PDB file of C-alpha atoms in Angstrom:
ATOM      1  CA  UNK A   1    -129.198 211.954 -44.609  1.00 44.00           C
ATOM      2  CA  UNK A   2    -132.232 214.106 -45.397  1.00 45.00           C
ATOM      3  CA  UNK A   3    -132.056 217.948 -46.064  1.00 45.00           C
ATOM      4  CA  UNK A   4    -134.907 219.967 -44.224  1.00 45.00           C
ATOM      5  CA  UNK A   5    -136.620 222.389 -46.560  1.00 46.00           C
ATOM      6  CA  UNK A   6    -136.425 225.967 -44.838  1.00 47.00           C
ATOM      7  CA  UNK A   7    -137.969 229.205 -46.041  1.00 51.00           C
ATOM      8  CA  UNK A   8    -136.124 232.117 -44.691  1.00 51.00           C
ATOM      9  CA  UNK A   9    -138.283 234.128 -42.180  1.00 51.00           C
ATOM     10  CA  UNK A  10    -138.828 237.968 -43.077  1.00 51.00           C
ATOM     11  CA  UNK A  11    -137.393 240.719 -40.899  1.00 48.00           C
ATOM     12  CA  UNK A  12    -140.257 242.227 -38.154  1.00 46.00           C
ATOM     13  CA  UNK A  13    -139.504 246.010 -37.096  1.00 50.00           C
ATOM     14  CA  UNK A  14    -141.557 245.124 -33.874  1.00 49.00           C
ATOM     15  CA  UNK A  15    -140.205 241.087 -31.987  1.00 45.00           C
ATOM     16  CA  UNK A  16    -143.148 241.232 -30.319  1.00 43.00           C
ATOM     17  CA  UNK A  17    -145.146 241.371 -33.698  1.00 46.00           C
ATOM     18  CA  UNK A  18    -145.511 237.792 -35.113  1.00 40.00           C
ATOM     19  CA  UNK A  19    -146.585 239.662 -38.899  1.00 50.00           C
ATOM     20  CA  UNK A  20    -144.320 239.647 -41.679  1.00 52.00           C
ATOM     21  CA  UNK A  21    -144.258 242.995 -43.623  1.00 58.00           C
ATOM     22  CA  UNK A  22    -146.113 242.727 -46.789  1.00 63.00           C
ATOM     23  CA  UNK A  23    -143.869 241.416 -49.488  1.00 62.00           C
ATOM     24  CA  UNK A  24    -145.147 244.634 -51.910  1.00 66.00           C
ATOM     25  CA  UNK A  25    -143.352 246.861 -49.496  1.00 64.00           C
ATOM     26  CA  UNK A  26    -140.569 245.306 -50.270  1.00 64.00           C
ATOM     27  CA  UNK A  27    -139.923 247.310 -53.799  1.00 63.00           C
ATOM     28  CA  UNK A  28    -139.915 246.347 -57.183  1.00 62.00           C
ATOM     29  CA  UNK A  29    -138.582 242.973 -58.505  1.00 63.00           C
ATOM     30  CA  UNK A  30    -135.944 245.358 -60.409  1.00 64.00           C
ATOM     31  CA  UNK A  31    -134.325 246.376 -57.204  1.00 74.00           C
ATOM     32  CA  UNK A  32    -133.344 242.740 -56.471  1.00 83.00           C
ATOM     33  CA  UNK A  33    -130.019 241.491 -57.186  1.00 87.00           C
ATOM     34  CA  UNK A  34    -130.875 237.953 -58.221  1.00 88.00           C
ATOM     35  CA  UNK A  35    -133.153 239.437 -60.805  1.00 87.00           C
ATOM     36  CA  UNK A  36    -130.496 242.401 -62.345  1.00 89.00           C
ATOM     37  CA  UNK A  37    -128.071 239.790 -61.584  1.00 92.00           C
ATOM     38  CA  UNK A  38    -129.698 237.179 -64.055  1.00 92.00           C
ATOM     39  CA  UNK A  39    -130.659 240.038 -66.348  1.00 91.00           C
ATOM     40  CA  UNK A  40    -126.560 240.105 -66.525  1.00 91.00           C
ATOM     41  CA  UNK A  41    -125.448 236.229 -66.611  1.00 93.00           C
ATOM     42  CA  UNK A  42    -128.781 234.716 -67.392  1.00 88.00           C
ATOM     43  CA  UNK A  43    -127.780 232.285 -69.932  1.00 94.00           C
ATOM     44  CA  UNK A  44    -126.206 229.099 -69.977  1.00 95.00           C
ATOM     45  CA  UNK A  45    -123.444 229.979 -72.321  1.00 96.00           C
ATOM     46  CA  UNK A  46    -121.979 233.371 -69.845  1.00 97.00           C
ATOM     47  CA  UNK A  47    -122.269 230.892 -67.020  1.00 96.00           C
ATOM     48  CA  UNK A  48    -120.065 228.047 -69.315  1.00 97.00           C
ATOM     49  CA  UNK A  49    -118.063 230.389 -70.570  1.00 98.00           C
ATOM     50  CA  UNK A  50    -117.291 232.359 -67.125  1.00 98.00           C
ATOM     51  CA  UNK A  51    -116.574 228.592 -65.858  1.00 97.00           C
ATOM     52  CA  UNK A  52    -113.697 228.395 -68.161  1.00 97.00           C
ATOM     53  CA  UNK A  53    -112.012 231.735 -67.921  1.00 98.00           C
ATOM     54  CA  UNK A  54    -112.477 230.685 -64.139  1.00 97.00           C
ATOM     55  CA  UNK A  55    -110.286 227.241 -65.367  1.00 96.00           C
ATOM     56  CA  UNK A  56    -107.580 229.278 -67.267  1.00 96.00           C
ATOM     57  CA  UNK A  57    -109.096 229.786 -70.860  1.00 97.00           C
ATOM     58  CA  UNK A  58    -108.235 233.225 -72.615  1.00 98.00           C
ATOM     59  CA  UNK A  59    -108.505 232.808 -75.886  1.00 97.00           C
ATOM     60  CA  UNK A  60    -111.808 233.032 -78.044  1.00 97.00           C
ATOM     61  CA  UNK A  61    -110.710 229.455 -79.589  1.00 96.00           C
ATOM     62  CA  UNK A  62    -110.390 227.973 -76.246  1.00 97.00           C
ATOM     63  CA  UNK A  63    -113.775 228.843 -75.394  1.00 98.00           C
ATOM     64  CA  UNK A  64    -115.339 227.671 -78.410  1.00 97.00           C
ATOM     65  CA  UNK A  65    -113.497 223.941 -78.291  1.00 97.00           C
ATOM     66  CA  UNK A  66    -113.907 223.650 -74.193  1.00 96.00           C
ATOM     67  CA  UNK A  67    -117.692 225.258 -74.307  1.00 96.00           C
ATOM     68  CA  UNK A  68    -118.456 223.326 -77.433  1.00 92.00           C
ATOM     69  CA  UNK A  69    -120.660 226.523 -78.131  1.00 95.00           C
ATOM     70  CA  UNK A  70    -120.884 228.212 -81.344  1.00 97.00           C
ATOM     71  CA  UNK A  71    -118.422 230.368 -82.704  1.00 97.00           C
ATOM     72  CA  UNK A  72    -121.166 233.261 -82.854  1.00 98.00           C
ATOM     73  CA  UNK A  73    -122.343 232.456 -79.456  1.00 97.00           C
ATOM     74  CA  UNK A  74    -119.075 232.702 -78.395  1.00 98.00           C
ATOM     75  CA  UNK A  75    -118.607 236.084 -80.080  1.00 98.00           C
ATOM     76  CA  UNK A  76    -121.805 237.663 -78.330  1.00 97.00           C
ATOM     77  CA  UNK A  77    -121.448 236.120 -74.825  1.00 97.00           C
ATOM     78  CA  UNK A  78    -117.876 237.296 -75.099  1.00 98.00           C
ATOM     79  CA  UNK A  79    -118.477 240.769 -76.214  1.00 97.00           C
ATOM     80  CA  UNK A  80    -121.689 240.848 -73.293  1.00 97.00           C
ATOM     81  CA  UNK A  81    -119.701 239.905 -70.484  1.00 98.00           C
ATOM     82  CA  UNK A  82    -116.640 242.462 -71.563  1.00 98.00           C
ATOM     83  CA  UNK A  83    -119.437 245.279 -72.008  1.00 97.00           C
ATOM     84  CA  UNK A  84    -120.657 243.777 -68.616  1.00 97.00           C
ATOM     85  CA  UNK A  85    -117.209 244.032 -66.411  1.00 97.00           C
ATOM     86  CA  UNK A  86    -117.184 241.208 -65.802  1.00 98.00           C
ATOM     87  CA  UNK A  87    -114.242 239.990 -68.311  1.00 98.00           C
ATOM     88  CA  UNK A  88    -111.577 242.726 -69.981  1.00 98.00           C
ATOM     89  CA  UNK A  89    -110.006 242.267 -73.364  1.00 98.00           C
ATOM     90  CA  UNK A  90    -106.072 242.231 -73.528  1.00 97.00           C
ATOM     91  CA  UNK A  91    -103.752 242.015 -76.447  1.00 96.00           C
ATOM     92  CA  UNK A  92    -101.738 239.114 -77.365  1.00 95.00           C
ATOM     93  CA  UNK A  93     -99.862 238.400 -80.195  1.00 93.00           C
ATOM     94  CA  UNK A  94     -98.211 234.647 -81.467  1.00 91.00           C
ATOM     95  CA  UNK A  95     -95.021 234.748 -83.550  1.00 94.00           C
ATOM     96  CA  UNK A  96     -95.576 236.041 -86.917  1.00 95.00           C
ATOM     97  CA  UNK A  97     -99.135 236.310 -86.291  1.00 93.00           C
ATOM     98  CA  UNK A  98    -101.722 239.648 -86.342  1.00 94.00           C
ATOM     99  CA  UNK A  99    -102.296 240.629 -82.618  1.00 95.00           C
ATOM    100  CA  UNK A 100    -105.344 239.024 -81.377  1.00 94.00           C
ATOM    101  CA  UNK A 101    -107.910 240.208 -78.465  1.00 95.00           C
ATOM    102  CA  UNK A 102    -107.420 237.497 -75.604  1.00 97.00           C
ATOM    103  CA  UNK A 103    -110.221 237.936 -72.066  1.00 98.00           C
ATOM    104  CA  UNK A 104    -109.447 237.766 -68.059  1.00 98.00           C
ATOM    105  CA  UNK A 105    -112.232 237.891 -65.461  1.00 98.00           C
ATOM    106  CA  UNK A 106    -112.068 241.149 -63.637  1.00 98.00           C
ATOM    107  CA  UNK A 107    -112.250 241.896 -59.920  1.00 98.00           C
ATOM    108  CA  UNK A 108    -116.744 242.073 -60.844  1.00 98.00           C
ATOM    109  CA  UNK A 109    -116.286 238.438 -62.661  1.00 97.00           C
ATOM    110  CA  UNK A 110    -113.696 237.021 -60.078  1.00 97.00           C
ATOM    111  CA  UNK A 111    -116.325 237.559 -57.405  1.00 97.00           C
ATOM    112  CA  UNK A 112    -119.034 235.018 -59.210  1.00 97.00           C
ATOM    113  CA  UNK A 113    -116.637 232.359 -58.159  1.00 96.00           C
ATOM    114  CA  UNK A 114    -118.327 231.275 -55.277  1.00 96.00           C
ATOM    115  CA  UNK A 115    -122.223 231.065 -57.300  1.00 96.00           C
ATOM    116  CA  UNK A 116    -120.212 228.647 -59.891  1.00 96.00           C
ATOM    117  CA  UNK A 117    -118.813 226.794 -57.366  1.00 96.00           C
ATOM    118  CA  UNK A 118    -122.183 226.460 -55.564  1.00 96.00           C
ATOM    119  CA  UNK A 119    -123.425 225.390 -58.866  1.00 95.00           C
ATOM    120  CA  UNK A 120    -121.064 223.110 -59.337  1.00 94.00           C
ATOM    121  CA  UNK A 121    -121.670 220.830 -56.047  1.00 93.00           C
ATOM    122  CA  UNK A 122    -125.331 221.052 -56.495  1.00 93.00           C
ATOM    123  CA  UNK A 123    -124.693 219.543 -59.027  1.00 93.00           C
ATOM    124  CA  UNK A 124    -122.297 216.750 -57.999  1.00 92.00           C
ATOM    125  CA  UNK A 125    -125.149 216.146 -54.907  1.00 91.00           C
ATOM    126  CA  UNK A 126    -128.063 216.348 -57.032  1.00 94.00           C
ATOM    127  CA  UNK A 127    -127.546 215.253 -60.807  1.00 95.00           C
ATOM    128  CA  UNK A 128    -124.597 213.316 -60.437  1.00 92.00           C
ATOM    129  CA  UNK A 129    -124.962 211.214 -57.902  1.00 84.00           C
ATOM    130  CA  UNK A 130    -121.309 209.486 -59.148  1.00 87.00           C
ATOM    131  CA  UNK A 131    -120.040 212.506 -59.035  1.00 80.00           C
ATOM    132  CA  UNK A 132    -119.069 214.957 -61.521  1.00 85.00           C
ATOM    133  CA  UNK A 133    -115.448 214.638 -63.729  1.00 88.00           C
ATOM    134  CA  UNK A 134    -114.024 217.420 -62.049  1.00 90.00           C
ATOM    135  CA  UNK A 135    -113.276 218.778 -58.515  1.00 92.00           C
ATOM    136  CA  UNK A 136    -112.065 221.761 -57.398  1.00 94.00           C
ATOM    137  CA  UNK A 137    -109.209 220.761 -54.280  1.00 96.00           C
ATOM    138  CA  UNK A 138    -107.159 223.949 -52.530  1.00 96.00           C
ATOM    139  CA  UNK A 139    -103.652 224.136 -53.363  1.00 96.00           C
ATOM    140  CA  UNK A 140    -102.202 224.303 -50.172  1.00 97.00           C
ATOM    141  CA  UNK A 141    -103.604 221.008 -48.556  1.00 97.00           C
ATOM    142  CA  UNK A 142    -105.894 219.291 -51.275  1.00 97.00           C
ATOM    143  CA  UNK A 143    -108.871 219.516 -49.242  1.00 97.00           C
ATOM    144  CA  UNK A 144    -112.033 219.833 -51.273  1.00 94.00           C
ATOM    145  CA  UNK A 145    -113.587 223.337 -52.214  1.00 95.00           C
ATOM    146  CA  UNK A 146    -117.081 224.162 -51.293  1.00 93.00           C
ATOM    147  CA  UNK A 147    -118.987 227.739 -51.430  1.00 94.00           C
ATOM    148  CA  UNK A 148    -120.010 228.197 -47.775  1.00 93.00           C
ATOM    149  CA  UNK A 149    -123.095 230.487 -46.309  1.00 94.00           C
ATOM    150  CA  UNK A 150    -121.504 232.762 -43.967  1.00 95.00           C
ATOM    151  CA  UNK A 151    -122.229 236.078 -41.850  1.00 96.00           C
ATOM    152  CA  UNK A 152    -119.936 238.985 -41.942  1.00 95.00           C
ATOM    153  CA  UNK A 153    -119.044 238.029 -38.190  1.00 97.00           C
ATOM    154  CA  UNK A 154    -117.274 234.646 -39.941  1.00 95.00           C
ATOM    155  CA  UNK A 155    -120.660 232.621 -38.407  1.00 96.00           C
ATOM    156  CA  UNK A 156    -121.770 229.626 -40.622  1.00 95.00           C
ATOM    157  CA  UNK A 157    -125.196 230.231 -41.327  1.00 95.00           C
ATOM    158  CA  UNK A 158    -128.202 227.489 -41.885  1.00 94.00           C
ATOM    159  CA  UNK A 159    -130.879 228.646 -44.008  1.00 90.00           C
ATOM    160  CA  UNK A 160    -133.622 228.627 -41.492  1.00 91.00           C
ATOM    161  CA  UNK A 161    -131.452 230.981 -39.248  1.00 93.00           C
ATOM    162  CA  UNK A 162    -131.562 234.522 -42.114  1.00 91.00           C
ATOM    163  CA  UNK A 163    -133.973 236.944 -41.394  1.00 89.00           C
ATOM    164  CA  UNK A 164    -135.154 239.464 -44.123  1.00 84.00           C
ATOM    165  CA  UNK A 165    -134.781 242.936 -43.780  1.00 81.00           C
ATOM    166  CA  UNK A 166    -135.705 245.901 -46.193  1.00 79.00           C
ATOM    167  CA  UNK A 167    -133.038 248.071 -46.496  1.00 78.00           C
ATOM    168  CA  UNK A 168    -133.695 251.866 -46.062  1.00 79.00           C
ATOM    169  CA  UNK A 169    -133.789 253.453 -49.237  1.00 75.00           C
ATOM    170  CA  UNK A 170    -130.844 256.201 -50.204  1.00 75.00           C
ATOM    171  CA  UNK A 171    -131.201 259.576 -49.331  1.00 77.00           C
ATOM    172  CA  UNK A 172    -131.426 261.592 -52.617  1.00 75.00           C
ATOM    173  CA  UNK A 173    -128.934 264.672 -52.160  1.00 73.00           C
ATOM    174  CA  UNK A 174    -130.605 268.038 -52.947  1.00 69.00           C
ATOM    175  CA  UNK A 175    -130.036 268.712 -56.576  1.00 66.00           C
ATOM    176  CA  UNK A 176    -127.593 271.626 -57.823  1.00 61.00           C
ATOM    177  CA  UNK A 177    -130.657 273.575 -58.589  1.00 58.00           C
ATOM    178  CA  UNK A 178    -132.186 273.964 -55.717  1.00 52.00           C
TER     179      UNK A 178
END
């Protein structure tokens, strides 16, 4: 099976107009939210290390043996994505041990399940054409996982079928001053 290349058409204020907006109207590249959203998990170790709180890991030693990362990588990523929202420290204490900082995603980390998961079957498709050592199955038949491309309305939606609009920019409210 071949996969059709689409590029996503940009929104026209007019139908009847067949000319895209100019792509400078659009804003600057800091207003998009792939860009501020790399700025946040741009690196290869948040990404591995959100994969494994994702898979259960909460301690700082988990996530250096299952990363096989650094322990100071581990330290800064960690600290980043806690200073991010997107994990939160909790206590946790062993018998007769000092208590210990251990990490859960939060609700802001919880919702970059579906990009890992996308990731993740890319990646079985495209660099492992074997397949990769681990799928992700739903508990309550077994059926395979995947991250799906849908509207609001529930409608599956094909890449070649998403228009491009420019939002309207806020309103700023009237300052106290004036």
């Amino acid at each position: 099976m071949t996969t059709e290349r689409h590029t996503p058409r940009p929104h026209r204020q007019d139908p009847h107009d067949r000319r895209a907006r100019p792509r400078s109207d659009w804003g600057a590249p800091t207003h998009c939210p792939i860009v501020r959203t790399l700025e946040t998990v741009g690196t290869k170790s948040a990404y591995v290390l959100l994969r494994e709180a994702f898979y259960g890991a909460t301690r700082f030693e988990e996530f250096v043996e299952r990363t096989d990362t650094s322990e100071p990588v581990v330290a800064a990523r960690l600290r980043e994505l806690t200073a991010d929202g997107l994990l939160e420290k909790f206590p946790y204490q062993e018998p007769g041990q000092r208590t210990r900082s251990g990490y859960r995603l939060t609700e802001k980390g919880s919702d970059l399940l579906p990009v890992l998961v996308a990731m993740m079957r890319w990646g079985d498709r495209w660099l492992f054409p074997d397949g990769g050592r681990v799928e992700l199955k739903h508990t309550g038949c077994g059926s395979p996982v995947h991250a799906v491309l849908q509207c609001e309305a529930g409608h599956d939606v094909a890449p070649d079928a998403i228009d491009l609009a420019v939002k309207p920019r806020p309103k700023r409210r009237p300052s106290a001053a004036a």
